[in-house]
XYZ file of C-alpha atoms in Angstrom:
386
model
C 21.035 52.388 50.150
C 22.367 49.288 48.396
C 21.539 50.776 44.993
C 23.492 53.921 45.805
C 26.507 52.007 47.116
C 26.475 49.971 43.910
C 26.315 53.192 41.912
C 29.366 54.538 43.768
C 31.460 51.617 42.517
C 31.545 53.264 39.089
C 33.084 56.339 40.632
C 36.002 54.350 42.033
C 36.933 53.726 38.396
C 36.064 57.226 37.202
C 38.102 58.984 39.909
C 41.042 56.678 39.138
C 40.860 57.522 35.448
C 40.735 61.256 36.122
C 43.687 61.197 38.524
C 45.737 59.087 36.109
C 44.906 61.530 33.323
C 46.379 64.383 35.384
C 49.392 62.249 36.284
C 50.246 61.748 32.599
C 49.425 65.335 31.523
C 51.008 67.376 34.300
C 50.894 70.674 32.406
C 48.696 73.794 32.667
C 46.586 72.497 29.764
C 46.342 69.077 31.386
C 45.264 70.714 34.643
C 42.433 72.602 32.917
C 41.287 69.455 31.110
C 41.340 67.460 34.349
C 39.341 70.186 36.095
C 36.630 70.033 33.419
C 36.437 66.233 33.590
C 36.300 66.288 37.395
C 33.480 68.842 37.424
C 31.591 66.695 34.918
C 32.097 63.577 37.035
C 30.967 65.408 40.174
C 27.894 66.858 38.477
C 26.852 63.394 37.317
C 27.159 62.061 40.854
C 25.612 65.146 42.484
C 22.482 65.279 40.321
C 21.976 61.547 40.881
C 22.309 62.163 44.625
C 19.530 64.749 44.552
C 17.254 62.333 42.683
C 17.786 59.578 45.250
C 17.279 62.115 48.036
C 13.880 63.124 46.721
C 12.710 59.749 45.379
C 13.037 56.195 46.608
C 15.756 54.352 44.618
C 14.099 51.030 45.455
C 11.295 51.804 42.996
C 12.064 49.466 40.030
C 11.824 52.188 37.363
C 14.184 54.519 39.230
C 16.517 51.642 39.957
C 16.656 51.023 36.210
C 17.571 54.686 35.653
C 20.407 54.309 38.169
C 21.734 51.254 36.372
C 21.631 52.963 32.969
C 23.384 55.973 34.501
C 26.025 53.627 35.886
C 26.659 52.151 32.450
C 26.984 55.585 30.843
C 29.277 56.819 33.629
C 31.434 53.721 33.168
C 31.863 54.511 29.473
C 32.701 58.116 30.427
C 35.420 56.748 32.690
C 36.793 54.524 29.948
C 36.833 57.462 27.528
C 38.242 59.996 30.030
C 41.976 59.511 29.248
C 41.289 60.311 25.568
C 38.352 62.659 26.139
C 40.338 65.545 24.657
C 41.478 63.297 21.838
C 39.731 60.705 19.673
C 37.125 59.685 22.280
C 35.748 63.150 22.920
C 32.440 62.567 21.171
C 31.879 59.258 22.997
C 32.490 60.974 26.332
C 30.191 63.885 25.429
C 27.324 61.709 24.205
C 27.418 59.438 27.264
C 27.670 62.344 29.689
C 24.883 64.315 28.013
C 22.714 61.184 27.801
C 23.229 60.549 31.492
C 22.319 64.075 32.588
C 19.434 64.707 30.194
C 18.027 61.183 30.399
C 17.819 61.181 34.187
C 15.995 64.509 34.329
C 13.712 63.614 31.410
C 12.673 60.417 33.182
C 11.670 62.396 36.275
C 9.809 65.045 34.241
C 7.756 62.491 32.309
C 7.112 60.343 35.388
C 5.852 63.051 37.729
C 2.294 64.387 37.509
C 2.145 68.078 36.642
C 0.783 68.827 40.108
C 3.792 67.349 41.909
C 5.754 70.018 43.871
C 9.038 69.009 42.222
C 7.692 68.882 38.648
C 8.418 72.567 37.812
C 11.870 72.245 39.370
C 12.756 69.279 37.179
C 11.428 70.922 34.046
C 13.908 73.728 34.688
C 16.710 71.256 35.442
C 15.922 69.437 32.196
C 16.034 72.722 30.280
C 19.496 73.549 31.608
C 20.620 69.972 31.014
C 19.623 70.205 27.350
C 21.418 73.552 27.024
C 24.558 72.056 28.594
C 24.269 68.985 26.345
C 24.473 71.236 23.272
C 27.860 72.486 24.431
C 29.046 68.982 25.297
C 28.090 67.487 21.940
C 29.438 70.513 20.057
C 32.707 70.115 21.936
C 32.836 66.418 21.109
C 32.515 67.286 17.422
C 34.976 70.209 17.584
C 38.756 70.232 17.505
C 40.584 69.509 20.799
C 41.468 73.210 21.087
C 37.813 74.291 20.889
C 36.697 71.430 23.108
C 38.019 73.086 26.256
C 35.930 76.306 26.088
C 32.820 74.499 24.842
C 32.944 71.890 27.581
C 33.741 74.561 30.163
C 30.496 76.299 29.149
C 28.663 72.988 29.463
C 30.002 72.530 32.999
C 29.098 76.127 33.884
C 25.487 75.632 32.758
C 24.883 72.836 35.238
C 27.128 74.068 38.030
C 26.034 77.718 38.152
C 22.342 77.394 37.208
C 21.296 76.112 40.687
C 22.694 79.336 42.171
C 19.857 81.310 40.580
C 17.174 78.640 40.850
C 17.531 77.157 37.329
C 15.768 80.232 35.967
C 14.520 79.917 32.396
C 12.261 82.223 30.356
C 8.646 81.108 30.671
C 9.477 78.558 33.396
C 10.475 80.922 36.186
C 12.885 79.880 38.911
C 13.060 77.365 41.726
C 13.490 78.304 45.376
C 15.661 76.253 47.691
C 13.175 76.902 50.495
C 10.762 74.630 48.611
C 13.222 71.716 48.583
C 12.438 69.227 51.313
C 15.567 67.140 51.707
C 16.918 64.477 54.041
C 19.927 65.856 55.893
C 21.212 62.424 56.873
C 21.052 61.241 53.267
C 23.020 64.230 51.922
C 25.678 63.875 54.628
C 25.948 60.118 54.217
C 26.289 60.333 50.433
C 29.051 62.959 50.722
C 30.869 60.865 53.312
C 30.731 57.785 51.112
C 32.169 59.700 48.166
C 35.030 60.932 50.363
C 35.712 57.292 51.270
C 35.701 56.404 47.550
C 38.196 59.179 46.786
C 40.457 58.264 49.715
C 40.345 54.696 48.484
C 41.871 55.956 45.234
C 44.893 57.342 47.100
C 45.352 54.030 48.924
C 45.012 52.051 45.702
C 47.460 54.345 43.887
C 50.016 53.915 46.668
C 49.590 50.145 46.743
C 49.878 49.783 42.963
C 52.977 51.991 42.822
C 54.630 49.927 45.539
C 53.669 46.680 43.794
C 55.227 47.901 40.527
C 58.470 48.998 42.198
C 61.337 46.671 41.307
C 63.264 47.187 44.560
C 61.744 47.889 47.952
C 64.431 50.059 49.504
C 63.874 52.131 52.635
C 63.210 55.121 50.362
C 60.325 53.365 48.567
C 58.912 52.007 51.809
C 59.257 55.432 53.452
C 57.400 57.039 50.547
C 54.647 54.454 50.879
C 54.432 55.162 54.618
C 54.184 58.918 53.965
C 51.415 58.333 51.424
C 49.449 56.098 53.789
C 49.817 58.444 56.760
C 48.734 61.403 54.593
C 45.585 59.502 53.574
C 44.950 58.586 57.203
C 45.314 62.244 58.234
C 42.811 63.330 55.556
C 40.309 60.730 56.751
C 40.848 61.759 60.365
C 40.443 65.455 59.626
C 37.223 65.023 57.631
C 35.410 62.680 60.007
C 36.129 64.833 63.053
C 33.064 66.769 61.917
C 30.409 64.404 63.214
C 27.639 63.249 60.941
C 25.096 64.253 63.596
C 26.307 67.872 63.584
C 26.304 67.999 59.787
C 22.796 66.521 59.603
C 21.504 68.993 62.178
C 22.987 71.877 60.203
C 20.758 70.874 57.285
C 17.653 69.718 59.154
C 17.457 72.727 61.475
C 18.289 75.308 58.810
C 15.609 77.762 57.716
C 16.614 76.812 54.150
C 17.646 73.119 54.122
C 17.836 73.037 50.319
C 20.409 75.814 50.201
C 22.407 74.190 53.001
C 22.447 70.876 51.113
C 23.685 72.713 48.021
C 26.510 74.242 50.084
C 27.572 70.756 51.116
C 27.816 69.660 47.500
C 29.677 72.772 46.375
C 32.244 72.356 49.156
C 32.816 68.675 48.458
C 33.724 69.240 44.830
C 36.773 71.197 46.077
C 37.499 68.863 48.990
C 37.472 65.719 46.855
C 39.384 67.552 44.127
C 42.108 68.044 46.746
C 42.127 64.297 47.400
C 42.521 63.577 43.673
C 45.452 65.989 43.335
C 47.044 64.473 46.458
C 46.702 60.995 44.922
C 48.609 62.231 41.863
C 51.320 63.656 44.132
C 51.663 60.307 45.906
C 51.977 58.542 42.557
C 54.810 60.894 41.581
C 56.465 60.385 44.944
C 56.499 56.598 44.686
C 57.654 56.626 41.059
C 60.598 59.009 41.588
C 61.252 59.512 45.320
C 64.846 60.735 44.851
C 64.163 63.371 42.193
C 64.053 67.046 43.119
C 60.556 68.243 43.956
C 60.675 71.184 41.584
C 58.063 72.524 39.220
C 54.874 70.519 38.710
C 55.601 67.757 41.282
C 56.109 70.309 44.061
C 52.984 72.147 42.947
C 50.665 69.138 43.111
C 52.302 67.915 46.329
C 51.393 71.247 47.914
C 48.168 72.091 46.088
C 46.346 68.854 46.959
C 46.655 69.156 50.763
C 46.037 72.939 50.628
C 42.797 72.520 48.662
C 41.707 69.766 51.023
C 42.440 71.836 54.129
C 40.653 74.922 52.806
C 37.550 72.941 51.826
C 37.644 70.985 55.085
C 37.792 74.250 57.046
C 34.804 75.621 55.127
C 32.889 72.355 55.580
C 33.473 72.418 59.331
C 32.265 76.033 59.478
C 29.100 75.323 57.493
C 28.315 72.193 59.521
C 29.237 73.371 63.025
C 29.881 77.134 62.889
C 33.311 76.406 64.380
C 36.511 77.659 62.798
C 39.774 75.845 63.507
C 42.615 78.363 63.393
C 45.102 75.481 63.277
C 43.744 74.571 59.835
C 44.236 78.101 58.517
C 47.755 78.198 59.978
C 48.330 74.766 58.435
C 47.451 76.070 54.968
C 50.049 78.827 55.344
C 52.698 76.411 56.645
C 52.034 73.973 53.788
C 52.393 76.762 51.219
C 55.666 77.906 52.772
C 56.961 74.327 52.900
C 56.014 73.737 49.259
C 57.706 76.941 48.115
C 60.846 76.469 50.214
C 61.201 72.756 49.563
C 61.482 72.738 45.776
C 65.190 71.872 45.951
C 64.551 68.955 48.285
C 64.120 65.367 47.105
C 60.468 64.450 46.665
C 60.500 61.999 49.552
C 61.756 64.687 51.922
C 59.158 67.261 50.871
C 56.424 64.611 51.110
C 57.643 63.681 54.593
C 57.581 67.328 55.746
C 54.102 67.976 54.390
C 52.749 64.695 55.782
C 54.065 65.568 59.258
C 52.440 69.015 59.007
C 49.140 67.460 57.912
C 49.248 64.913 60.730
C 49.952 67.587 63.350
C 46.984 69.634 62.085
C 44.719 66.578 62.339
C 45.882 65.872 65.895
C 45.398 69.495 66.972
C 41.902 69.613 65.469
C 41.021 66.305 67.109
C 42.130 67.577 70.514
C 39.868 70.634 70.195
C 36.796 68.895 68.741
C 33.887 67.709 70.898
C 33.575 63.964 71.102
C 31.449 62.536 68.293
C 28.794 60.405 69.926
C 26.709 59.974 66.793
C 26.869 57.063 64.415
C 26.937 57.916 60.712
C 23.766 56.903 59.003
C 21.929 55.833 62.177
C 18.730 57.411 60.992
C 19.097 56.429 57.359
C 16.366 53.829 57.505
C 13.887 56.373 58.863
C 14.919 58.988 56.290
C 14.698 56.448 53.479
C 11.109 55.858 54.478
C 10.548 59.611 54.407
C 12.005 59.678 50.905
C 9.762 56.840 49.753
C 8.142 58.733 46.941
C 7.438 56.617 43.893
C 8.044 57.971 40.423
């Protein structure tokens, strides 16, 4: 647990770097580049999460792998703002080293008879294939870097959908993956906290850098904070106990755990886009919310709501119609409010978001579970040395 929390500290920095990159390149090309970097960051975290789910991170050798992965991820974060410029090769080499190195360590540490050995040989094969695209992109021109890195992301993101199939190695089956539901849920929850922390930090830094604290600046800060609070409230209305049970009682826990990870890449992406919108709001609250600012101010909450709705359905088989209605209302508000000042559009969308959170809270069963209550037991279950 402590090792994984320590590992997450790197992602505070990495998420900040990615959101700042989008903030300073608010164009269609910048959006595509940010999407590629975010998928890469998520894949690095996700594959590490599966390793620590299957194997005990307290084993000294695996702890060392985590620390090396942290160092490489930190360099990726430092290189991220110029990843599509002069630091592309540095980013590619560190990312590829992180993904391939982690899987190679598991492959060479496990005996051939271990149930997960064939699975990790396939994962390593796809990691090496993806690494070829990453390194080629790092060596290529910035224009060619986008398609090459997109292929690298696709290799690692799509390959689990068909069991990491490779010629001569066959395919894996999610029914063979014995996972800890509480660990998967807890890790996803902690990453959401990390991402929400980015929005709070962005708001605080923008306010600190403001020369004059007028009621407009303070109102924008209040809107940003309340929006973050509403996102936290909406997400944690789905109790950890319900989410854990959805995995543990499933006929295919491995597939259910994969669903959780696929949904969170969109959900946390919505948080990152919202953080960018709040930065824009606090920098220029009186400017018209037209074009890109209005788009990110609407897109972030919409992505978050859609992913949150899907997450609630997967975890509880309950669908909140207020969330679907909220998505439509947010889209209408974003389209109709492009001639409004940014602070006014942000205020409208924050009020809508808060109302949705309150409505969902009123209709949700009381959460009597405590997140991570069974983590100690599940950690013991995961105590497989490598």
